[in-house]
Amino acid sequence: MDAADIPAVHDLERRLFPVDAWPQQMFRDELAQAETRRYLVAELRGVVVGYAGLMCIEPISDVQTIAVVPEQEGKGIGSALLSELIAESRRRGAQDVLLEVRADNPRAQQLYRRFGFEQIHVRPRYYRDGVDALIMRLQLPGEPLSPQPKEAGRP
């Protein structure tokens, strides 16, 4: 995602999350923090059909947002976006990836579970319309320890 994508992303944000939509400036602010953020768009024939964002401050990555237009759900776009966020988390040295998902969004919950996320907490009435947020976590395996070189002449 870059600044040119923000108007289209914001239009989708308002359409998909009318109660909790981020203001357009929030996307600009997020993109300005490249050292701890990564935002992506998915396009189909030049039209933004999905987007996702991540904040990573070691050792935790947090999925800030992920969305796909309903007309394109079930086609692997959400999986591709989430895969890239997880890969970026690994590149940035995260040990855990966290996210919040609406308790009334079983489709998203199912996606996250397929990737190995587990529910670890509930935030009651987290969303503006009073719906709970489920806190989910994916633990990333650490790098395997490489064997230490032996000192010369010692077993």
Short mmCIF file of N, CA and C in Angstrom, two decimals:
data_model
loop_
_atom_site.label_atom_id
_atom_site.label_comp_id
_atom_site.label_asym_id
_atom_site.label_seq_id
_atom_site.Cartn_x
_atom_site.Cartn_y
_atom_site.Cartn_z
N MET A 1 0.86 -1.18 0.00
CA MET A 1 0.00 0.00 0.00
C MET A 1 0.90 1.23 0.00
N ASP A 2 0.49 2.21 -0.78
CA ASP A 2 1.17 3.50 -0.73
C ASP A 2 0.10 4.59 -0.67
N ALA A 3 0.55 5.82 -0.58
CA ALA A 3 -0.38 6.95 -0.40
C ALA A 3 -1.45 7.01 -1.49
N ALA A 4 -1.09 6.62 -2.72
CA ALA A 4 -2.06 6.66 -3.81
C ALA A 4 -3.22 5.67 -3.60
N ASP A 5 -3.00 4.63 -2.81
CA ASP A 5 -4.04 3.63 -2.55
C ASP A 5 -5.03 4.06 -1.46
N ILE A 6 -4.66 5.06 -0.67
CA ILE A 6 -5.46 5.40 0.51
C ILE A 6 -6.91 5.77 0.19
N PRO A 7 -7.21 6.59 -0.82
CA PRO A 7 -8.62 6.89 -1.08
C PRO A 7 -9.47 5.64 -1.37
N ALA A 8 -8.94 4.72 -2.18
CA ALA A 8 -9.69 3.49 -2.48
C ALA A 8 -9.82 2.61 -1.24
N VAL A 9 -8.74 2.51 -0.46
CA VAL A 9 -8.78 1.72 0.77
C VAL A 9 -9.78 2.32 1.75
N HIS A 10 -9.76 3.62 1.88
CA HIS A 10 -10.68 4.27 2.81
C HIS A 10 -12.14 4.07 2.38
N ASP A 11 -12.40 4.13 1.08
CA ASP A 11 -13.76 3.86 0.60
C ASP A 11 -14.20 2.45 0.99
N LEU A 12 -13.30 1.49 0.81
CA LEU A 12 -13.62 0.12 1.22
C LEU A 12 -13.80 0.02 2.73
N GLU A 13 -12.94 0.68 3.46
CA GLU A 13 -13.03 0.67 4.93
C GLU A 13 -14.41 1.14 5.39
N ARG A 14 -14.89 2.23 4.82
CA ARG A 14 -16.22 2.75 5.21
C ARG A 14 -17.34 1.81 4.79
N ARG A 15 -17.16 1.15 3.66
CA ARG A 15 -18.17 0.20 3.19
C ARG A 15 -18.20 -1.06 4.06
N LEU A 16 -17.02 -1.58 4.39
CA LEU A 16 -16.93 -2.86 5.09
C LEU A 16 -17.08 -2.75 6.60
N PHE A 17 -16.68 -1.59 7.15
CA PHE A 17 -16.73 -1.39 8.60
C PHE A 17 -17.42 -0.07 8.91
N PRO A 18 -18.69 0.07 8.57
CA PRO A 18 -19.34 1.38 8.71
C PRO A 18 -19.35 1.93 10.14
N VAL A 19 -19.39 1.07 11.12
CA VAL A 19 -19.44 1.52 12.51
C VAL A 19 -18.05 1.87 13.04
N ASP A 20 -17.05 1.11 12.63
CA ASP A 20 -15.71 1.24 13.17
C ASP A 20 -14.67 1.69 12.15
N ALA A 21 -15.09 2.31 11.07
CA ALA A 21 -14.15 2.70 10.01
C ALA A 21 -13.07 3.64 10.53
N TRP A 22 -11.84 3.39 10.08
CA TRP A 22 -10.74 4.29 10.41
C TRP A 22 -10.89 5.57 9.59
N PRO A 23 -10.52 6.70 10.15
CA PRO A 23 -10.46 7.92 9.34
C PRO A 23 -9.33 7.80 8.32
N GLN A 24 -9.46 8.49 7.22
CA GLN A 24 -8.45 8.43 6.16
C GLN A 24 -7.06 8.80 6.69
N GLN A 25 -7.00 9.76 7.58
CA GLN A 25 -5.70 10.19 8.13
C GLN A 25 -4.99 9.06 8.88
N MET A 26 -5.75 8.16 9.45
CA MET A 26 -5.14 7.07 10.20
C MET A 26 -4.31 6.18 9.26
N PHE A 27 -4.82 5.94 8.05
CA PHE A 27 -4.03 5.17 7.08
C PHE A 27 -2.75 5.91 6.72
N ARG A 28 -2.85 7.22 6.54
CA ARG A 28 -1.66 8.02 6.23
C ARG A 28 -0.64 7.92 7.38
N ASP A 29 -1.14 8.05 8.60
CA ASP A 29 -0.26 7.97 9.78
C ASP A 29 0.41 6.59 9.87
N GLU A 30 -0.34 5.55 9.58
CA GLU A 30 0.22 4.20 9.64
C GLU A 30 1.32 4.02 8.58
N LEU A 31 1.07 4.46 7.37
CA LEU A 31 2.07 4.32 6.30
C LEU A 31 3.35 5.10 6.61
N ALA A 32 3.23 6.17 7.38
CA ALA A 32 4.39 7.00 7.72
C ALA A 32 5.31 6.32 8.74
N GLN A 33 4.89 5.20 9.29
CA GLN A 33 5.67 4.50 10.32
C GLN A 33 6.25 3.18 9.78
N ALA A 34 6.92 3.25 8.66
CA ALA A 34 7.41 2.06 7.97
C ALA A 34 8.34 1.19 8.83
N GLU A 35 9.01 1.80 9.80
CA GLU A 35 9.93 1.00 10.63
C GLU A 35 9.18 -0.02 11.50
N THR A 36 7.91 0.22 11.78
CA THR A 36 7.13 -0.73 12.59
C THR A 36 5.84 -1.19 11.90
N ARG A 37 5.59 -0.73 10.70
CA ARG A 37 4.32 -1.06 10.02
C ARG A 37 4.57 -1.65 8.63
N ARG A 38 3.59 -2.43 8.18
CA ARG A 38 3.59 -2.95 6.81
C ARG A 38 2.13 -3.05 6.38
N TYR A 39 1.79 -2.38 5.29
CA TYR A 39 0.42 -2.38 4.76
C TYR A 39 0.44 -2.85 3.32
N LEU A 40 -0.57 -3.63 2.97
CA LEU A 40 -0.67 -4.25 1.65
C LEU A 40 -2.03 -3.98 1.04
N VAL A 41 -2.10 -4.00 -0.28
CA VAL A 41 -3.38 -4.01 -0.98
C VAL A 41 -3.40 -5.20 -1.92
N ALA A 42 -4.58 -5.72 -2.17
CA ALA A 42 -4.82 -6.73 -3.18
C ALA A 42 -5.65 -6.07 -4.27
N GLU A 43 -5.21 -6.21 -5.50
CA GLU A 43 -5.92 -5.59 -6.61
C GLU A 43 -6.38 -6.64 -7.61
N LEU A 44 -7.51 -6.37 -8.22
CA LEU A 44 -8.05 -7.19 -9.29
C LEU A 44 -8.35 -6.26 -10.45
N ARG A 45 -7.64 -6.44 -11.54
CA ARG A 45 -7.80 -5.57 -12.72
C ARG A 45 -7.69 -4.09 -12.35
N GLY A 46 -6.71 -3.78 -11.48
CA GLY A 46 -6.43 -2.40 -11.11
C GLY A 46 -7.34 -1.81 -10.06
N VAL A 47 -8.25 -2.62 -9.50
CA VAL A 47 -9.17 -2.14 -8.47
C VAL A 47 -8.81 -2.81 -7.14
N VAL A 48 -8.71 -2.01 -6.08
CA VAL A 48 -8.41 -2.56 -4.75
C VAL A 48 -9.60 -3.39 -4.26
N VAL A 49 -9.32 -4.68 -3.97
CA VAL A 49 -10.37 -5.58 -3.49
C VAL A 49 -10.08 -6.10 -2.09
N GLY A 50 -8.92 -5.71 -1.55
CA GLY A 50 -8.58 -6.13 -0.21
C GLY A 50 -7.38 -5.35 0.28
N TYR A 51 -7.20 -5.35 1.60
CA TYR A 51 -6.06 -4.66 2.19
C TYR A 51 -5.80 -5.26 3.56
N ALA A 52 -4.59 -5.04 4.03
CA ALA A 52 -4.22 -5.57 5.33
C ALA A 52 -3.07 -4.75 5.89
N GLY A 53 -2.96 -4.73 7.22
CA GLY A 53 -1.89 -3.98 7.85
C GLY A 53 -1.39 -4.65 9.10
N LEU A 54 -0.12 -4.41 9.39
CA LEU A 54 0.57 -5.04 10.50
C LEU A 54 1.41 -4.01 11.23
N MET A 55 1.43 -4.12 12.56
CA MET A 55 2.37 -3.37 13.39
C MET A 55 3.26 -4.41 14.06
N CYS A 56 4.57 -4.21 13.99
CA CYS A 56 5.49 -5.15 14.64
C CYS A 56 6.48 -4.38 15.49
N ILE A 57 6.40 -4.64 16.77
CA ILE A 57 7.38 -4.14 17.73
C ILE A 57 7.83 -5.39 18.50
N GLU A 58 9.04 -5.84 18.19
CA GLU A 58 9.51 -7.10 18.75
C GLU A 58 9.26 -7.20 20.24
N PRO A 59 8.80 -8.34 20.68
CA PRO A 59 8.65 -9.61 19.98
C PRO A 59 7.22 -9.87 19.49
N ILE A 60 6.39 -8.83 19.38
CA ILE A 60 4.97 -9.00 19.04
C ILE A 60 4.65 -8.31 17.73
N SER A 61 3.89 -9.02 16.89
CA SER A 61 3.26 -8.41 15.72
C SER A 61 1.78 -8.36 16.00
N ASP A 62 1.13 -7.32 15.51
CA ASP A 62 -0.30 -7.18 15.69
C ASP A 62 -0.95 -6.86 14.35
N VAL A 63 -1.88 -7.70 13.93
CA VAL A 63 -2.63 -7.44 12.70
C VAL A 63 -3.57 -6.29 13.00
N GLN A 64 -3.32 -5.16 12.37
CA GLN A 64 -4.11 -3.96 12.61
C GLN A 64 -5.44 -4.00 11.87
N THR A 65 -5.41 -4.56 10.66
CA THR A 65 -6.62 -4.62 9.84
C THR A 65 -6.42 -5.63 8.73
N ILE A 66 -7.50 -6.24 8.31
CA ILE A 66 -7.50 -7.11 7.14
C ILE A 66 -8.93 -7.14 6.63
N ALA A 67 -9.08 -6.95 5.32
CA ALA A 67 -10.42 -6.89 4.76
C ALA A 67 -10.40 -7.28 3.29
N VAL A 68 -11.47 -7.92 2.85
CA VAL A 68 -11.67 -8.29 1.46
C VAL A 68 -13.11 -7.96 1.11
N VAL A 69 -13.32 -7.40 -0.07
CA VAL A 69 -14.69 -7.08 -0.49
C VAL A 69 -15.50 -8.37 -0.55
N PRO A 70 -16.75 -8.33 -0.13
CA PRO A 70 -17.57 -9.55 -0.09
C PRO A 70 -17.64 -10.29 -1.43
N GLU A 71 -17.63 -9.55 -2.53
CA GLU A 71 -17.74 -10.18 -3.85
C GLU A 71 -16.52 -11.05 -4.17
N GLN A 72 -15.43 -10.86 -3.46
CA GLN A 72 -14.19 -11.62 -3.71
C GLN A 72 -13.83 -12.58 -2.58
N GLU A 73 -14.69 -12.69 -1.57
CA GLU A 73 -14.41 -13.60 -0.47
C GLU A 73 -14.41 -15.04 -0.98
N GLY A 74 -13.61 -15.88 -0.33
CA GLY A 74 -13.55 -17.29 -0.69
C GLY A 74 -12.66 -17.58 -1.88
N LYS A 75 -11.91 -16.59 -2.34
CA LYS A 75 -11.04 -16.77 -3.51
C LYS A 75 -9.56 -16.75 -3.15
N GLY A 76 -9.26 -16.78 -1.86
CA GLY A 76 -7.87 -16.85 -1.43
C GLY A 76 -7.19 -15.51 -1.19
N ILE A 77 -7.91 -14.41 -1.36
CA ILE A 77 -7.31 -13.09 -1.17
C ILE A 77 -6.95 -12.86 0.29
N GLY A 78 -7.90 -13.13 1.18
CA GLY A 78 -7.63 -12.97 2.61
C GLY A 78 -6.49 -13.86 3.07
N SER A 79 -6.45 -15.09 2.57
CA SER A 79 -5.35 -16.00 2.92
C SER A 79 -4.01 -15.47 2.44
N ALA A 80 -3.98 -14.93 1.23
CA ALA A 80 -2.74 -14.39 0.68
C ALA A 80 -2.27 -13.19 1.50
N LEU A 81 -3.20 -12.30 1.86
CA LEU A 81 -2.84 -11.14 2.67
C LEU A 81 -2.31 -11.58 4.04
N LEU A 82 -3.03 -12.50 4.68
CA LEU A 82 -2.61 -12.97 6.00
C LEU A 82 -1.27 -13.70 5.93
N SER A 83 -1.07 -14.49 4.89
CA SER A 83 0.23 -15.18 4.71
C SER A 83 1.37 -14.18 4.65
N GLU A 84 1.17 -13.09 3.92
CA GLU A 84 2.23 -12.09 3.80
C GLU A 84 2.45 -11.37 5.13
N LEU A 85 1.38 -11.11 5.89
CA LEU A 85 1.57 -10.47 7.20
C LEU A 85 2.35 -11.38 8.15
N ILE A 86 2.07 -12.67 8.10
CA ILE A 86 2.80 -13.62 8.94
C ILE A 86 4.27 -13.69 8.51
N ALA A 87 4.50 -13.74 7.20
CA ALA A 87 5.88 -13.76 6.70
C ALA A 87 6.63 -12.49 7.12
N GLU A 88 5.95 -11.35 7.04
CA GLU A 88 6.58 -10.09 7.47
C GLU A 88 6.88 -10.12 8.97
N SER A 89 5.99 -10.71 9.74
CA SER A 89 6.22 -10.85 11.19
C SER A 89 7.49 -11.65 11.44
N ARG A 90 7.66 -12.73 10.72
CA ARG A 90 8.87 -13.55 10.86
C ARG A 90 10.11 -12.74 10.47
N ARG A 91 10.02 -12.03 9.34
CA ARG A 91 11.17 -11.23 8.90
C ARG A 91 11.57 -10.20 9.94
N ARG A 92 10.59 -9.71 10.67
CA ARG A 92 10.86 -8.66 11.67
C ARG A 92 11.19 -9.24 13.05
N GLY A 93 11.26 -10.56 13.15
CA GLY A 93 11.68 -11.19 14.39
C GLY A 93 10.60 -11.38 15.44
N ALA A 94 9.34 -11.33 15.04
CA ALA A 94 8.25 -11.52 16.01
C ALA A 94 8.19 -12.96 16.48
N GLN A 95 7.79 -13.13 17.72
CA GLN A 95 7.55 -14.46 18.28
C GLN A 95 6.07 -14.81 18.28
N ASP A 96 5.22 -13.79 18.34
CA ASP A 96 3.77 -13.98 18.35
C ASP A 96 3.12 -12.98 17.41
N VAL A 97 2.02 -13.41 16.79
CA VAL A 97 1.18 -12.52 16.00
C VAL A 97 -0.17 -12.49 16.70
N LEU A 98 -0.63 -11.30 17.04
CA LEU A 98 -1.92 -11.12 17.70
C LEU A 98 -2.89 -10.43 16.77
N LEU A 99 -4.17 -10.62 17.04
CA LEU A 99 -5.21 -9.89 16.31
C LEU A 99 -6.49 -9.91 17.12
N GLU A 100 -7.36 -8.96 16.79
CA GLU A 100 -8.71 -8.94 17.33
C GLU A 100 -9.67 -9.24 16.19
N VAL A 101 -10.68 -10.03 16.48
CA VAL A 101 -11.70 -10.34 15.48
C VAL A 101 -13.06 -10.26 16.16
N ARG A 102 -14.01 -9.77 15.42
CA ARG A 102 -15.36 -9.67 15.97
C ARG A 102 -15.90 -11.05 16.32
N ALA A 103 -16.55 -11.14 17.47
CA ALA A 103 -17.14 -12.40 17.91
C ALA A 103 -18.25 -12.86 16.96
N ASP A 104 -18.83 -11.93 16.22
CA ASP A 104 -19.90 -12.27 15.29
C ASP A 104 -19.40 -12.43 13.84
N ASN A 105 -18.11 -12.73 13.67
CA ASN A 105 -17.53 -12.92 12.34
C ASN A 105 -16.89 -14.31 12.25
N PRO A 106 -17.73 -15.35 12.14
CA PRO A 106 -17.18 -16.71 12.13
C PRO A 106 -16.31 -17.00 10.91
N ARG A 107 -16.58 -16.35 9.78
CA ARG A 107 -15.77 -16.58 8.58
C ARG A 107 -14.31 -16.17 8.82
N ALA A 108 -14.11 -14.98 9.40
CA ALA A 108 -12.75 -14.53 9.70
C ALA A 108 -12.11 -15.42 10.77
N GLN A 109 -12.86 -15.79 11.78
CA GLN A 109 -12.32 -16.66 12.82
C GLN A 109 -11.83 -17.98 12.22
N GLN A 110 -12.60 -18.52 11.29
CA GLN A 110 -12.23 -19.78 10.64
C GLN A 110 -10.92 -19.61 9.85
N LEU A 111 -10.78 -18.50 9.15
CA LEU A 111 -9.53 -18.22 8.42
C LEU A 111 -8.35 -18.23 9.38
N TYR A 112 -8.48 -17.50 10.48
CA TYR A 112 -7.38 -17.40 11.43
C TYR A 112 -7.05 -18.76 12.04
N ARG A 113 -8.06 -19.55 12.34
CA ARG A 113 -7.81 -20.88 12.91
C ARG A 113 -7.08 -21.78 11.91
N ARG A 114 -7.41 -21.66 10.63
CA ARG A 114 -6.71 -22.44 9.61
C ARG A 114 -5.22 -22.12 9.59
N PHE A 115 -4.86 -20.92 9.95
CA PHE A 115 -3.46 -20.50 10.00
C PHE A 115 -2.81 -20.82 11.34
N GLY A 116 -3.56 -21.39 12.27
CA GLY A 116 -3.00 -21.79 13.55
C GLY A 116 -3.22 -20.82 14.69
N PHE A 117 -4.01 -19.77 14.47
CA PHE A 117 -4.32 -18.84 15.56
C PHE A 117 -5.24 -19.53 16.56
N GLU A 118 -5.04 -19.19 17.82
CA GLU A 118 -5.89 -19.70 18.90
C GLU A 118 -6.45 -18.52 19.68
N GLN A 119 -7.69 -18.65 20.12
CA GLN A 119 -8.29 -17.60 20.95
C GLN A 119 -7.66 -17.63 22.33
N ILE A 120 -7.22 -16.46 22.79
CA ILE A 120 -6.58 -16.39 24.11
C ILE A 120 -7.32 -15.49 25.09
N HIS A 121 -8.26 -14.69 24.59
CA HIS A 121 -8.95 -13.74 25.48
C HIS A 121 -10.18 -13.19 24.76
N VAL A 122 -11.06 -12.56 25.53
CA VAL A 122 -12.21 -11.85 24.99
C VAL A 122 -12.20 -10.43 25.54
N ARG A 123 -12.39 -9.45 24.68
CA ARG A 123 -12.56 -8.07 25.12
C ARG A 123 -14.04 -7.73 24.98
N PRO A 124 -14.74 -7.71 26.11
CA PRO A 124 -16.18 -7.44 26.06
C PRO A 124 -16.49 -6.06 25.47
N ARG A 125 -17.48 -6.03 24.62
CA ARG A 125 -18.01 -4.76 24.04
C ARG A 125 -16.89 -3.89 23.45
N TYR A 126 -15.94 -4.51 22.78
CA TYR A 126 -14.78 -3.81 22.23
C TYR A 126 -15.17 -2.89 21.07
N TYR A 127 -16.07 -3.36 20.24
CA TYR A 127 -16.47 -2.58 19.06
C TYR A 127 -17.58 -1.61 19.42
N ARG A 128 -17.67 -0.55 18.64
CA ARG A 128 -18.61 0.54 18.96
C ARG A 128 -20.05 0.09 19.06
N ASP A 129 -20.40 -0.97 18.33
CA ASP A 129 -21.78 -1.45 18.39
C ASP A 129 -21.99 -2.47 19.51
N GLY A 130 -20.98 -2.63 20.39
CA GLY A 130 -21.13 -3.49 21.56
C GLY A 130 -20.71 -4.93 21.38
N VAL A 131 -20.25 -5.31 20.19
CA VAL A 131 -19.83 -6.69 19.95
C VAL A 131 -18.47 -6.92 20.60
N ASP A 132 -18.31 -8.12 21.17
CA ASP A 132 -17.04 -8.51 21.78
C ASP A 132 -15.97 -8.71 20.71
N ALA A 133 -14.72 -8.53 21.12
CA ALA A 133 -13.57 -8.89 20.28
C ALA A 133 -12.93 -10.14 20.86
N LEU A 134 -12.64 -11.08 20.00
CA LEU A 134 -11.87 -12.25 20.40
C LEU A 134 -10.41 -11.94 20.11
N ILE A 135 -9.55 -12.12 21.09
CA ILE A 135 -8.13 -11.92 20.90
C ILE A 135 -7.55 -13.28 20.51
N MET A 136 -6.85 -13.30 19.39
CA MET A 136 -6.27 -14.55 18.89
C MET A 136 -4.77 -14.37 18.75
N ARG A 137 -4.05 -15.49 18.93
CA ARG A 137 -2.59 -15.46 18.87
C ARG A 137 -2.08 -16.62 18.03
N LEU A 138 -1.07 -16.32 17.23
CA LEU A 138 -0.30 -17.33 16.51
C LEU A 138 1.11 -17.26 17.05
N GLN A 139 1.59 -18.36 17.61
CA GLN A 139 2.97 -18.40 18.09
C GLN A 139 3.86 -18.83 16.94
N LEU A 140 4.89 -18.02 16.67
CA LEU A 140 5.82 -18.32 15.59
C LEU A 140 6.97 -19.12 16.16
N PRO A 141 7.31 -20.21 15.50
CA PRO A 141 8.44 -21.00 16.01
C PRO A 141 9.73 -20.21 15.90
N GLY A 142 10.56 -20.35 16.92
CA GLY A 142 11.85 -19.67 16.90
C GLY A 142 12.79 -20.32 15.90
N GLU A 143 13.84 -19.62 15.58
CA GLU A 143 14.85 -20.17 14.68
C GLU A 143 15.52 -21.35 15.39
N PRO A 144 15.75 -22.43 14.66
CA PRO A 144 16.46 -23.55 15.31
C PRO A 144 17.86 -23.10 15.69
N LEU A 145 18.29 -23.58 16.84
CA LEU A 145 19.63 -23.24 17.30
C LEU A 145 20.64 -23.97 16.43
N SER A 146 21.64 -23.26 15.96
CA SER A 146 22.69 -23.92 15.18
C SER A 146 23.71 -24.47 16.15
N PRO A 147 24.29 -25.59 15.79
CA PRO A 147 25.29 -26.17 16.70
C PRO A 147 26.47 -25.23 16.87
N GLN A 148 27.00 -25.19 18.07
CA GLN A 148 28.16 -24.34 18.36
C GLN A 148 29.42 -25.06 17.85
N PRO A 149 30.32 -24.33 17.21
CA PRO A 149 31.56 -24.96 16.76
C PRO A 149 32.37 -25.44 17.97
N LYS A 150 33.00 -26.57 17.78
CA LYS A 150 33.84 -27.12 18.86
C LYS A 150 35.19 -26.41 18.83
N GLU A 151 35.76 -26.26 20.02
CA GLU A 151 37.10 -25.71 20.07
C GLU A 151 38.08 -26.73 19.53
N ALA A 152 39.12 -26.24 18.89
CA ALA A 152 40.13 -27.15 18.32
C ALA A 152 40.68 -28.06 19.39
N GLY A 153 40.77 -29.35 19.09
CA GLY A 153 41.36 -30.30 20.01
C GLY A 153 40.45 -30.74 21.14
N ARG A 154 39.17 -30.27 21.14
CA ARG A 154 38.26 -30.68 22.22
C ARG A 154 37.07 -31.38 21.60
N PRO A 155 36.61 -32.44 22.24
CA PRO A 155 35.45 -33.17 21.72
C PRO A 155 34.16 -32.41 21.90
#
